Amino acid sequence: MRSDVLYFCVLNSYDRTTGVHNREWLPLCFLNCISILRRNGIEGRLINESEISDLPVGSSIVVTTGSIDRWFAPSIRVDALYRFCERYCGRHRVFLSGIHATLFPDVLLEKTHAAGIIRGMPEAAIESFCKTGVLAGDFRSSSPDLSTFPVPAFDQVNAGHFAFRAMGWERFGVFEFSRGCKESCDFCAKTCFYGDTDTCKTPEGMLRELKIAVEEHGFRTGYFMDICFLNHRSAVERLCELLAASKLDFTWACETRLKDLDDEILDLLHAAGCRMIGFGVDELNATSDLVEKIEKRGIKTLAYYIVSGLFASPTPADQRVFEMMWSVDSTFANPRRFLDLKNHAWLAEEIIKDVPYRQDELDLRIRREILRFHLAPRRLFRILKGLGIANTVRAARSFGNLLLRR
Ligand code: SF4
């Protein structure tokens, strides 16, 4: 391995002794970065942690602190990052990117002795690095134009290593059509990471990218990680028309606001291969009518709920969330611990100082509620309906793992 290459490493991705790939979602932002480097004649490479021992001393390695960009509810578990830095910061130049690095640069620098912090979108940092040779910096106010991004460097990953187990999907990729959201929910930390970015690829460019992913790199399924897929509705409509006409062998999922979904767009999404839609639910938009309408078309639903990130025991609000899961009645439900990072970042800073993360009573309650919800016979039937035999076996395996591990 060469020292003039910029390396990107995802934490805990591959265990050399067991040959197990732990990470099921590919690091799209790093594949974007590697493509941008290539366009500028610089080599970038995605590596596993197990390959670091082969690098020359003093290599530059960028790591991200979250598995994917979590715009409003990032995980507060950073112990894997601390362990990584303890091992490698003395030997290499480690740069931290991601939501934690963006929000808590001082705490992370102090805890990890990293060479530098990349705040905001890593692609902006790489564009700047290509011009100045300097990697660390604050890029929160940069506003990248997604339509100018090269196709992500899919050659850096093996499609067969990634999966979306709940749907039984294999050869699973992560894609991004747009970045930004026109809403401004007061708790949402999207601006902390994305600033006021509101950008979208062209439908034709997105189709080209999907064709490359499917036909040249073997992806068959995918998830649009856009924080709000329907933010640019007319572009999505065009993309759906192009996808439906292309007959590409590609099934996918996306996330958007419930209120953006109507009959017309649902028909277009389904015709284009969309088979799962995720959305956030709170007391104001908790509705099972729309869920029924979506599922009637053969699209499964994944409802996200916010549970306290601060208290160790369930609060009355958390209790209401657990009840809401049953009344909304989506195919899947994902109650997630949430810290109001935008308004109370200091709280999270206090918490991430405290390692390692320990499961508390609320974690255990969430796990119980998730199992109870998904293992109800009626729900199991809905989850498995329409998946086909191979996907059903994979999904069943994933629920078995959930029972044993989660
Ligand atoms: S709709 Fe979602 S992404 Fe948009 S501001 Fe609200 S919470 Fe954030």
mmCIF file of C-alpha atoms and ligand atoms in Angstrom:
data_model
loop_
_atom_site.group_PDB
_atom_site.id
_atom_site.type_symbol
_atom_site.label_atom_id
_atom_site.label_comp_id
_atom_site.label_asym_id
_atom_site.label_seq_id
_atom_site.Cartn_x
_atom_site.Cartn_y
_atom_site.Cartn_z
ATOM 1 C CA MET A 1 0.000 0.000 0.000
ATOM 2 C CA ARG A 2 1.283 3.489 -0.861
ATOM 3 C CA SER A 3 1.587 6.537 1.361
ATOM 4 C CA ASP A 4 0.471 9.020 -1.331
ATOM 5 C CA VAL A 5 -2.973 7.414 -1.407
ATOM 6 C CA LEU A 6 -5.810 8.761 0.719
ATOM 7 C CA TYR A 7 -7.461 5.879 2.587
ATOM 8 C CA PHE A 8 -11.054 5.697 3.801
ATOM 9 C CA CYS A 9 -11.870 3.210 6.485
ATOM 10 C CA VAL A 10 -15.212 2.087 7.873
ATOM 11 C CA LEU A 11 -15.125 0.887 11.443
ATOM 12 C CA ASN A 12 -15.799 -2.705 12.374
ATOM 13 C CA SER A 13 -16.611 -3.654 8.785
ATOM 14 C CA TYR A 14 -14.791 -6.944 8.323
ATOM 15 C CA ASP A 15 -13.473 -9.637 10.623
ATOM 16 C CA ARG A 16 -10.464 -11.296 8.966
ATOM 17 C CA THR A 17 -10.511 -14.338 11.247
ATOM 18 C CA THR A 18 -14.162 -15.210 10.679
ATOM 19 C CA GLY A 19 -14.507 -13.697 7.193
ATOM 20 C CA VAL A 20 -17.714 -12.017 8.329
ATOM 21 C CA HIS A 21 -18.755 -8.647 6.913
ATOM 22 C CA ASN A 22 -20.453 -6.827 9.775
ATOM 23 C CA ARG A 23 -21.526 -3.803 7.862
ATOM 24 C CA GLU A 24 -24.623 -4.177 5.721
ATOM 25 C CA TRP A 25 -24.883 -0.650 4.285
ATOM 26 C CA LEU A 26 -22.118 0.666 2.067
ATOM 27 C CA PRO A 27 -20.425 4.007 2.899
ATOM 28 C CA LEU A 28 -21.776 6.089 0.017
ATOM 29 C CA CYS A 29 -20.123 9.342 1.103
ATOM 30 C CA PHE A 30 -16.695 7.661 0.917
ATOM 31 C CA LEU A 31 -17.426 6.268 -2.548
ATOM 32 C CA ASN A 32 -18.332 9.822 -3.611
ATOM 33 C CA CYS A 33 -15.056 11.087 -2.113
ATOM 34 C CA ILE A 34 -12.971 8.482 -3.941
ATOM 35 C CA SER A 35 -14.629 9.405 -7.256
ATOM 36 C CA ILE A 36 -13.952 13.090 -6.687
ATOM 37 C CA LEU A 37 -10.290 12.312 -5.926
ATOM 38 C CA ARG A 38 -10.016 10.247 -9.121
ATOM 39 C CA ARG A 39 -11.459 13.071 -11.168
ATOM 40 C CA ASN A 40 -8.594 15.176 -9.842
ATOM 41 C CA GLY A 41 -5.939 12.552 -10.564
ATOM 42 C CA ILE A 42 -5.504 11.496 -6.911
ATOM 43 C CA GLU A 43 -5.907 7.943 -5.702
ATOM 44 C CA GLY A 44 -8.325 7.111 -2.913
ATOM 45 C CA ARG A 45 -9.059 3.670 -1.561
ATOM 46 C CA LEU A 46 -11.645 2.136 0.736
ATOM 47 C CA ILE A 47 -10.080 -0.266 3.234
ATOM 48 C CA ASN A 48 -11.122 -2.494 6.100
ATOM 49 C CA GLU A 49 -9.612 -2.028 9.508
ATOM 50 C CA SER A 50 -7.814 -5.344 9.093
ATOM 51 C CA GLU A 51 -5.797 -3.857 6.191
ATOM 52 C CA ILE A 52 -4.370 -0.988 8.238
ATOM 53 C CA SER A 53 -1.421 -3.060 9.462
ATOM 54 C CA ASP A 54 -0.197 -3.185 5.822
ATOM 55 C CA LEU A 55 -0.134 0.630 5.425
ATOM 56 C CA PRO A 56 3.127 2.620 5.569
ATOM 57 C CA VAL A 57 3.515 4.566 8.826
ATOM 58 C CA GLY A 58 2.069 8.081 8.523
ATOM 59 C CA SER A 59 -0.664 7.180 6.017
ATOM 60 C CA SER A 60 -3.685 9.483 5.918
ATOM 61 C CA ILE A 61 -6.902 7.684 6.832
ATOM 62 C CA VAL A 62 -10.383 9.226 6.921
ATOM 63 C CA VAL A 63 -12.962 7.527 9.135
ATOM 64 C CA THR A 64 -16.587 8.362 9.705
ATOM 65 C CA THR A 65 -18.222 8.262 13.102
ATOM 66 C CA GLY A 66 -21.632 7.065 11.936
ATOM 67 C CA SER A 67 -22.572 4.170 9.680
ATOM 68 C CA ILE A 68 -24.415 6.538 7.349
ATOM 69 C CA ASP A 69 -25.218 10.207 7.673
ATOM 70 C CA ARG A 70 -27.897 10.360 10.323
ATOM 71 C CA TRP A 71 -29.311 13.798 9.890
ATOM 72 C CA PHE A 72 -31.474 14.187 12.931
ATOM 73 C CA ALA A 73 -30.960 11.213 15.186
ATOM 74 C CA PRO A 74 -27.343 10.065 15.129
ATOM 75 C CA SER A 75 -26.300 7.220 17.353
ATOM 76 C CA ILE A 76 -24.487 8.366 20.463
ATOM 77 C CA ARG A 77 -22.287 5.279 20.564
ATOM 78 C CA VAL A 78 -18.767 6.301 19.704
ATOM 79 C CA ASP A 79 -16.821 3.698 21.672
ATOM 80 C CA ALA A 80 -15.836 1.823 18.473
ATOM 81 C CA LEU A 81 -14.298 5.048 17.196
ATOM 82 C CA TYR A 82 -12.368 5.597 20.438
ATOM 83 C CA ARG A 83 -10.976 2.067 20.282
ATOM 84 C CA PHE A 84 -9.971 2.564 16.639
ATOM 85 C CA CYS A 85 -8.173 5.821 17.434
ATOM 86 C CA GLU A 86 -6.377 4.314 20.410
ATOM 87 C CA ARG A 87 -4.929 1.696 18.065
ATOM 88 C CA TYR A 88 -3.983 3.863 15.072
ATOM 89 C CA CYS A 89 -3.696 7.581 15.885
ATOM 90 C CA GLY A 90 -0.067 7.271 17.039
ATOM 91 C CA ARG A 91 0.997 5.497 13.846
ATOM 92 C CA HIS A 92 -1.094 7.179 11.151
ATOM 93 C CA ARG A 93 -2.751 10.502 10.391
ATOM 94 C CA VAL A 94 -6.394 9.782 11.213
ATOM 95 C CA PHE A 95 -9.052 12.312 10.189
ATOM 96 C CA LEU A 96 -12.537 12.109 11.678
ATOM 97 C CA SER A 97 -15.642 12.908 9.656
ATOM 98 C CA GLY A 98 -19.361 12.337 10.246
ATOM 99 C CA ILE A 99 -22.037 13.778 12.468
ATOM 100 C CA HIS A 100 -20.191 13.403 15.788
ATOM 101 C CA ALA A 101 -17.039 14.995 14.416
ATOM 102 C CA THR A 102 -19.149 17.803 12.987
ATOM 103 C CA LEU A 103 -20.973 18.516 16.226
ATOM 104 C CA PHE A 104 -18.330 17.797 18.853
ATOM 105 C CA PRO A 105 -14.920 18.488 17.292
ATOM 106 C CA ASP A 106 -13.215 19.570 20.513
ATOM 107 C CA VAL A 107 -14.372 16.590 22.567
ATOM 108 C CA LEU A 108 -13.377 14.142 19.851
ATOM 109 C CA LEU A 109 -9.974 15.733 19.251
ATOM 110 C CA GLU A 110 -9.249 15.614 22.962
ATOM 111 C CA LYS A 111 -10.423 12.009 23.324
ATOM 112 C CA THR A 112 -8.826 10.583 20.188
ATOM 113 C CA HIS A 113 -5.700 12.638 19.341
ATOM 114 C CA ALA A 114 -6.786 12.493 15.695
ATOM 115 C CA ALA A 115 -4.779 14.492 13.131
ATOM 116 C CA GLY A 116 -7.812 16.567 12.214
ATOM 117 C CA ILE A 117 -11.565 16.922 12.006
ATOM 118 C CA ILE A 118 -13.734 17.282 8.919
ATOM 119 C CA ARG A 119 -16.900 19.176 9.871
ATOM 120 C CA GLY A 120 -19.850 18.900 7.508
ATOM 121 C CA MET A 121 -20.066 17.066 4.213
ATOM 122 C CA PRO A 122 -16.899 15.044 3.481
ATOM 123 C CA GLU A 123 -17.271 15.514 -0.289
ATOM 124 C CA ALA A 124 -16.770 19.272 0.184
ATOM 125 C CA ALA A 125 -13.625 18.557 2.207
ATOM 126 C CA ILE A 126 -12.265 16.365 -0.570
ATOM 127 C CA GLU A 127 -12.997 18.982 -3.259
ATOM 128 C CA SER A 128 -11.046 21.454 -1.151
ATOM 129 C CA PHE A 129 -8.247 18.935 -0.451
ATOM 130 C CA CYS A 130 -7.757 18.470 -4.209
ATOM 131 C CA LYS A 131 -7.058 22.205 -4.522
ATOM 132 C CA THR A 132 -5.182 22.962 -1.295
ATOM 133 C CA GLY A 133 -3.791 19.646 -0.024
ATOM 134 C CA VAL A 134 -5.411 20.381 3.363
ATOM 135 C CA LEU A 135 -7.973 17.884 4.594
ATOM 136 C CA ALA A 136 -9.283 19.118 7.938
ATOM 137 C CA GLY A 137 -11.651 22.059 8.148
ATOM 138 C CA ASP A 138 -15.176 23.311 8.583
ATOM 139 C CA PHE A 139 -17.284 22.687 5.483
ATOM 140 C CA ARG A 140 -20.741 23.152 6.989
ATOM 141 C CA SER A 141 -21.508 26.212 4.912
ATOM 142 C CA SER A 142 -20.485 24.648 1.598
ATOM 143 C CA SER A 143 -23.365 23.862 -0.724
ATOM 144 C CA PRO A 144 -22.378 21.060 -3.080
ATOM 145 C CA ASP A 145 -24.300 20.486 -6.289
ATOM 146 C CA LEU A 146 -25.116 16.758 -6.448
ATOM 147 C CA SER A 147 -25.627 16.925 -10.203
ATOM 148 C CA THR A 148 -21.891 17.624 -10.603
ATOM 149 C CA PHE A 149 -20.789 14.592 -8.536
ATOM 150 C CA PRO A 150 -19.156 11.782 -10.495
ATOM 151 C CA VAL A 151 -20.680 8.295 -10.241
ATOM 152 C CA PRO A 152 -19.696 6.875 -6.812
ATOM 153 C CA ALA A 153 -16.725 4.481 -6.920
ATOM 154 C CA PHE A 154 -18.823 1.293 -6.717
ATOM 155 C CA ASP A 155 -15.755 -0.712 -7.773
ATOM 156 C CA GLN A 156 -14.429 -0.211 -4.217
ATOM 157 C CA VAL A 157 -17.070 -2.515 -2.744
ATOM 158 C CA ASN A 158 -18.436 -5.970 -3.415
ATOM 159 C CA ALA A 159 -22.217 -5.783 -3.881
ATOM 160 C CA GLY A 160 -22.526 -9.288 -2.408
ATOM 161 C CA HIS A 161 -21.330 -8.046 1.001
ATOM 162 C CA PHE A 162 -24.325 -5.795 1.594
ATOM 163 C CA ALA A 163 -27.897 -6.666 2.467
ATOM 164 C CA PHE A 164 -31.168 -5.251 3.767
ATOM 165 C CA ARG A 165 -32.171 -8.234 5.847
ATOM 166 C CA ALA A 166 -35.637 -7.132 6.961
ATOM 167 C CA MET A 167 -36.751 -7.189 3.325
ATOM 168 C CA GLY A 168 -34.602 -10.202 2.496
ATOM 169 C CA TRP A 169 -32.732 -8.048 -0.042
ATOM 170 C CA GLU A 170 -29.201 -8.941 -1.055
ATOM 171 C CA ARG A 171 -26.721 -7.243 -3.406
ATOM 172 C CA PHE A 172 -27.922 -4.104 -1.716
ATOM 173 C CA GLY A 173 -26.656 -0.581 -2.452
ATOM 174 C CA VAL A 174 -27.143 2.848 -0.934
ATOM 175 C CA PHE A 175 -27.970 5.720 -3.289
ATOM 176 C CA GLU A 176 -28.697 9.407 -3.035
ATOM 177 C CA PHE A 177 -30.853 11.406 -5.436
ATOM 178 C CA SER A 178 -31.193 14.639 -3.479
ATOM 179 C CA ARG A 179 -29.793 16.265 -0.374
ATOM 180 C CA GLY A 180 -31.792 18.657 1.785
ATOM 181 C CA CYS A 181 -35.326 19.069 3.063
ATOM 182 C CA LYS A 182 -37.686 22.002 2.660
ATOM 183 C CA GLU A 183 -39.245 21.522 6.111
ATOM 184 C CA SER A 184 -37.737 22.992 9.242
ATOM 185 C CA CYS A 185 -38.818 20.831 12.190
ATOM 186 C CA ASP A 186 -37.433 22.568 15.247
ATOM 187 C CA PHE A 187 -35.694 19.469 16.656
ATOM 188 C CA CYS A 188 -34.019 18.397 13.407
ATOM 189 C CA ALA A 189 -30.225 18.591 13.259
ATOM 190 C CA LYS A 190 -30.063 18.425 9.452
ATOM 191 C CA THR A 191 -28.716 21.987 9.265
ATOM 192 C CA CYS A 192 -25.858 21.081 11.624
ATOM 193 C CA PHE A 193 -24.549 18.718 8.975
ATOM 194 C CA TYR A 194 -26.008 19.794 5.637
ATOM 195 C CA GLY A 195 -26.309 23.561 6.262
ATOM 196 C CA ASP A 196 -29.004 24.919 3.960
ATOM 197 C CA THR A 197 -28.081 22.548 1.134
ATOM 198 C CA ASP A 198 -30.954 21.780 -1.218
ATOM 199 C CA THR A 199 -29.658 19.949 -4.263
ATOM 200 C CA CYS A 200 -30.743 17.152 -6.576
ATOM 201 C CA LYS A 201 -29.149 15.008 -9.281
ATOM 202 C CA THR A 202 -30.758 15.053 -12.710
ATOM 203 C CA PRO A 203 -33.164 12.119 -13.280
ATOM 204 C CA GLU A 204 -31.132 11.121 -16.340
ATOM 205 C CA GLY A 205 -27.873 11.218 -14.342
ATOM 206 C CA MET A 206 -29.435 9.162 -11.532
ATOM 207 C CA LEU A 207 -30.683 6.553 -13.984
ATOM 208 C CA ARG A 208 -27.205 6.338 -15.529
ATOM 209 C CA GLU A 209 -25.702 5.824 -12.060
ATOM 210 C CA LEU A 210 -28.224 3.093 -11.216
ATOM 211 C CA LYS A 211 -27.540 1.337 -14.513
ATOM 212 C CA ILE A 212 -23.805 1.338 -13.776
ATOM 213 C CA ALA A 213 -24.463 0.008 -10.255
ATOM 214 C CA VAL A 214 -26.745 -2.759 -11.523
ATOM 215 C CA GLU A 215 -25.193 -3.743 -14.833
ATOM 216 C CA GLU A 216 -21.491 -3.277 -14.035
ATOM 217 C CA HIS A 217 -21.332 -3.879 -10.276
ATOM 218 C CA GLY A 218 -24.087 -6.395 -9.627
ATOM 219 C CA PHE A 219 -26.399 -4.466 -7.294
ATOM 220 C CA ARG A 220 -30.020 -5.635 -7.411
ATOM 221 C CA THR A 221 -31.645 -3.689 -4.583
ATOM 222 C CA GLY A 222 -31.052 -0.350 -2.915
ATOM 223 C CA TYR A 223 -32.095 2.361 -0.510
ATOM 224 C CA PHE A 224 -32.233 6.058 -1.344
ATOM 225 C CA MET A 225 -30.775 7.613 1.782
ATOM 226 C CA ASP A 226 -32.118 11.107 0.906
ATOM 227 C CA ILE A 227 -33.473 12.689 4.061
ATOM 228 C CA CYS A 228 -36.653 13.427 2.131
ATOM 229 C CA PHE A 229 -36.888 11.606 -1.201
ATOM 230 C CA LEU A 230 -39.836 13.674 -2.465
ATOM 231 C CA ASN A 231 -38.168 16.991 -1.733
ATOM 232 C CA HIS A 232 -37.876 17.539 -5.493
ATOM 233 C CA ARG A 233 -41.126 15.919 -6.526
ATOM 234 C CA SER A 234 -41.101 16.660 -10.249
ATOM 235 C CA ALA A 235 -37.557 15.241 -10.537
ATOM 236 C CA VAL A 236 -38.685 12.095 -8.682
ATOM 237 C CA GLU A 237 -41.669 11.736 -11.023
ATOM 238 C CA ARG A 238 -39.336 11.901 -14.023
ATOM 239 C CA LEU A 239 -36.889 9.450 -12.436
ATOM 240 C CA CYS A 240 -39.751 7.011 -11.793
ATOM 241 C CA GLU A 241 -40.887 7.261 -15.419
ATOM 242 C CA LEU A 242 -37.340 6.635 -16.638
ATOM 243 C CA LEU A 243 -36.853 3.696 -14.265
ATOM 244 C CA ALA A 244 -40.166 2.093 -15.225
ATOM 245 C CA ALA A 245 -39.342 2.446 -18.938
ATOM 246 C CA SER A 246 -35.790 1.114 -18.467
ATOM 247 C CA LYS A 247 -36.965 -2.284 -17.090
ATOM 248 C CA LEU A 248 -33.854 -2.265 -14.910
ATOM 249 C CA ASP A 249 -33.714 -5.289 -12.575
ATOM 250 C CA PHE A 250 -33.664 -3.105 -9.468
ATOM 251 C CA THR A 251 -35.937 -2.998 -6.409
ATOM 252 C CA TRP A 252 -35.595 -0.158 -3.952
ATOM 253 C CA ALA A 253 -36.735 1.734 -0.876
ATOM 254 C CA CYS A 254 -36.789 5.396 0.097
ATOM 255 C CA GLU A 255 -37.724 7.709 2.970
ATOM 256 C CA THR A 256 -39.987 10.709 2.785
ATOM 257 C CA ARG A 257 -42.623 12.713 4.653
ATOM 258 C CA LEU A 258 -46.003 11.010 4.906
ATOM 259 C CA LYS A 259 -47.818 14.133 3.787
ATOM 260 C CA ASP A 260 -46.010 14.057 0.415
ATOM 261 C CA LEU A 261 -47.557 10.727 -0.537
ATOM 262 C CA ASP A 262 -50.707 10.618 -2.661
ATOM 263 C CA ASP A 263 -52.249 8.134 -5.103
ATOM 264 C CA GLU A 264 -50.482 9.531 -8.126
ATOM 265 C CA ILE A 265 -46.953 9.448 -6.707
ATOM 266 C CA LEU A 266 -47.520 6.064 -5.038
ATOM 267 C CA ASP A 267 -48.457 4.553 -8.410
ATOM 268 C CA LEU A 268 -45.350 6.033 -10.006
ATOM 269 C CA LEU A 269 -43.082 4.833 -7.183
ATOM 270 C CA HIS A 270 -44.466 1.312 -7.380
ATOM 271 C CA ALA A 271 -44.158 1.137 -11.173
ATOM 272 C CA ALA A 272 -40.510 2.213 -10.818
ATOM 273 C CA GLY A 273 -39.671 -0.656 -8.436
ATOM 274 C CA CYS A 274 -40.157 0.977 -5.018
ATOM 275 C CA ARG A 275 -41.177 -1.715 -2.509
ATOM 276 C CA MET A 276 -40.653 0.005 0.817
ATOM 277 C CA ILE A 277 -41.185 3.550 2.087
ATOM 278 C CA GLY A 278 -39.882 4.836 5.409
ATOM 279 C CA PHE A 279 -41.286 7.882 7.223
ATOM 280 C CA GLY A 280 -41.163 9.547 10.608
ATOM 281 C CA VAL A 281 -44.248 9.425 12.828
ATOM 282 C CA ASP A 282 -45.233 11.715 15.665
ATOM 283 C CA GLU A 283 -48.498 12.409 17.443
ATOM 284 C CA LEU A 284 -49.512 14.909 14.758
ATOM 285 C CA ASN A 285 -49.243 12.632 11.763
ATOM 286 C CA ALA A 286 -49.937 9.222 13.322
ATOM 287 C CA THR A 287 -52.317 7.711 10.807
ATOM 288 C CA SER A 288 -53.019 4.209 9.649
ATOM 289 C CA ASP A 289 -55.126 5.288 6.602
ATOM 290 C CA LEU A 290 -52.151 6.273 4.514
ATOM 291 C CA VAL A 291 -50.228 3.200 5.629
ATOM 292 C CA GLU A 292 -53.078 1.055 4.346
ATOM 293 C CA LYS A 293 -53.138 2.962 1.061
ATOM 294 C CA ILE A 294 -49.380 2.441 0.575
ATOM 295 C CA GLU A 295 -49.465 -1.242 1.464
ATOM 296 C CA LYS A 296 -52.425 -1.955 -0.823
ATOM 297 C CA ARG A 297 -50.074 -1.196 -3.697
ATOM 298 C CA GLY A 298 -47.579 -3.811 -2.556
ATOM 299 C CA ILE A 299 -45.212 -1.305 -0.918
ATOM 300 C CA LYS A 300 -44.160 -2.102 2.639
ATOM 301 C CA THR A 301 -43.924 0.647 5.248
ATOM 302 C CA LEU A 302 -41.288 1.436 7.847
ATOM 303 C CA ALA A 303 -42.305 3.917 10.555
ATOM 304 C CA TYR A 304 -39.625 5.681 12.598
ATOM 305 C CA TYR A 305 -40.472 6.974 16.066
ATOM 306 C CA ILE A 306 -38.529 9.135 18.450
ATOM 307 C CA VAL A 307 -37.820 7.780 21.923
ATOM 308 C CA SER A 308 -35.970 9.646 24.661
ATOM 309 C CA GLY A 309 -32.210 9.685 24.251
ATOM 310 C CA LEU A 310 -31.684 11.268 27.611
ATOM 311 C CA PHE A 311 -33.515 9.211 30.185
ATOM 312 C CA ALA A 312 -32.545 5.687 31.143
ATOM 313 C CA SER A 313 -36.141 4.600 31.868
ATOM 314 C CA PRO A 314 -39.218 4.955 29.629
ATOM 315 C CA THR A 315 -41.026 8.288 30.054
ATOM 316 C CA PRO A 316 -44.827 8.739 29.552
ATOM 317 C CA ALA A 317 -44.011 10.082 26.053
ATOM 318 C CA ASP A 318 -42.061 6.891 25.298
ATOM 319 C CA GLN A 319 -45.012 4.843 26.495
ATOM 320 C CA ARG A 320 -47.252 6.724 24.020
ATOM 321 C CA VAL A 321 -44.793 5.898 21.233
ATOM 322 C CA PHE A 322 -44.998 2.178 22.016
ATOM 323 C CA GLU A 323 -48.804 2.411 21.830
ATOM 324 C CA MET A 324 -48.681 4.464 18.619
ATOM 325 C CA MET A 325 -46.678 1.727 16.900
ATOM 326 C CA TRP A 326 -49.734 -0.513 17.084
ATOM 327 C CA SER A 327 -52.262 2.111 15.975
ATOM 328 C CA VAL A 328 -50.184 3.285 12.982
ATOM 329 C CA ASP A 329 -49.794 -0.385 12.084
ATOM 330 C CA SER A 330 -46.925 -0.149 9.576
ATOM 331 C CA THR A 331 -45.120 -3.241 8.277
ATOM 332 C CA PHE A 332 -41.988 -2.361 10.256
ATOM 333 C CA ALA A 333 -41.526 -0.044 13.234
ATOM 334 C CA ASN A 334 -38.261 1.469 14.390
ATOM 335 C CA PRO A 335 -38.358 3.426 17.658
ATOM 336 C CA ARG A 336 -35.008 5.199 17.986
ATOM 337 C CA ARG A 337 -33.257 6.933 20.847
ATOM 338 C CA PHE A 338 -33.089 10.629 20.064
ATOM 339 C CA LEU A 339 -31.122 13.542 21.450
ATOM 340 C CA ASP A 340 -32.124 17.047 20.456
ATOM 341 C CA LEU A 341 -28.662 17.805 19.123
ATOM 342 C CA LYS A 342 -29.605 21.067 17.507
ATOM 343 C CA ASN A 343 -30.925 22.679 20.643
ATOM 344 C CA HIS A 344 -29.086 20.744 23.347
ATOM 345 C CA ALA A 345 -25.799 19.702 21.790
ATOM 346 C CA TRP A 346 -24.074 20.163 25.141
ATOM 347 C CA LEU A 347 -26.071 17.209 26.521
ATOM 348 C CA ALA A 348 -24.823 14.887 23.835
ATOM 349 C CA GLU A 349 -21.304 16.197 24.346
ATOM 350 C CA GLU A 350 -21.515 15.171 27.968
ATOM 351 C CA ILE A 351 -22.795 11.742 26.996
ATOM 352 C CA ILE A 352 -20.210 10.940 24.330
ATOM 353 C CA LYS A 353 -17.461 11.695 26.838
ATOM 354 C CA ASP A 354 -18.730 8.762 28.829
ATOM 355 C CA VAL A 355 -17.505 5.473 27.287
ATOM 356 C CA PRO A 356 -18.205 2.630 26.815
ATOM 357 C CA TYR A 357 -21.903 2.892 26.101
ATOM 358 C CA ARG A 358 -23.993 0.767 28.452
ATOM 359 C CA GLN A 359 -27.456 -0.583 27.689
ATOM 360 C CA ASP A 360 -30.058 0.848 30.031
ATOM 361 C CA GLU A 361 -33.626 -0.044 30.965
ATOM 362 C CA LEU A 362 -35.047 1.933 28.040
ATOM 363 C CA ASP A 363 -32.801 0.092 25.544
ATOM 364 C CA LEU A 364 -34.119 -3.217 26.850
ATOM 365 C CA ARG A 365 -37.719 -1.992 26.704
ATOM 366 C CA ILE A 366 -37.271 -0.828 23.092
ATOM 367 C CA ARG A 367 -35.891 -4.219 22.162
ATOM 368 C CA ARG A 368 -38.857 -5.951 23.787
ATOM 369 C CA GLU A 369 -41.357 -3.688 22.027
ATOM 370 C CA ILE A 370 -39.686 -4.222 18.634
ATOM 371 C CA LEU A 371 -39.798 -7.984 19.043
ATOM 372 C CA ARG A 372 -43.399 -7.971 20.282
ATOM 373 C CA PHE A 373 -44.449 -5.809 17.339
ATOM 374 C CA HIS A 374 -42.694 -7.723 14.568
ATOM 375 C CA LEU A 375 -43.344 -11.214 15.857
ATOM 376 C CA ALA A 376 -47.118 -10.775 16.070
ATOM 377 C CA PRO A 377 -48.444 -13.470 13.648
ATOM 378 C CA ARG A 378 -50.474 -10.990 11.572
ATOM 379 C CA ARG A 379 -47.430 -8.781 11.140
ATOM 380 C CA LEU A 380 -45.117 -11.661 10.279
ATOM 381 C CA PHE A 381 -47.534 -12.578 7.514
ATOM 382 C CA ARG A 382 -47.477 -8.998 6.195
ATOM 383 C CA ILE A 383 -43.688 -8.810 6.373
ATOM 384 C CA LEU A 384 -43.190 -12.013 4.433
ATOM 385 C CA LYS A 385 -46.035 -11.451 1.957
ATOM 386 C CA GLY A 386 -44.798 -10.991 -1.593
ATOM 387 C CA LEU A 387 -41.119 -11.522 -0.757
ATOM 388 C CA GLY A 388 -40.643 -14.796 -2.660
ATOM 389 C CA ILE A 389 -39.019 -17.925 -1.205
ATOM 390 C CA ALA A 390 -35.366 -16.800 -1.236
ATOM 391 C CA ASN A 391 -36.126 -13.407 0.304
ATOM 392 C CA THR A 392 -38.446 -15.012 2.861
ATOM 393 C CA VAL A 393 -35.650 -17.327 4.025
ATOM 394 C CA ARG A 394 -33.254 -14.370 4.319
ATOM 395 C CA ALA A 395 -35.801 -12.231 6.167
ATOM 396 C CA ALA A 396 -36.593 -15.129 8.528
ATOM 397 C CA ARG A 397 -32.861 -15.506 9.227
ATOM 398 C CA SER A 398 -32.654 -11.829 10.033
ATOM 399 C CA PHE A 399 -35.529 -12.072 12.506
ATOM 400 C CA GLY A 400 -33.828 -15.068 14.080
ATOM 401 C CA ASN A 401 -30.720 -12.920 14.557
ATOM 402 C CA LEU A 402 -32.864 -10.144 15.987
ATOM 403 C CA LEU A 403 -34.229 -12.564 18.551
ATOM 404 C CA LEU A 404 -30.784 -13.768 19.523
ATOM 405 C CA ARG A 405 -28.765 -10.569 19.393
ATOM 406 C CA ARG A 406 -30.715 -7.346 19.583
HETATM 407 S S1 SF4 B 1 -39.039 16.531 7.654
HETATM 408 FE FE1 SF4 B 1 -37.398 15.249 8.531
HETATM 409 S S2 SF4 B 1 -35.481 15.899 7.538
HETATM 410 FE FE2 SF4 B 1 -37.042 17.494 7.161
HETATM 411 S S3 SF4 B 1 -36.714 19.012 8.781
HETATM 412 FE FE3 SF4 B 1 -38.301 17.594 9.517
HETATM 413 S S4 SF4 B 1 -37.199 15.972 10.636
HETATM 414 FE FE4 SF4 B 1 -35.683 17.108 9.420
#
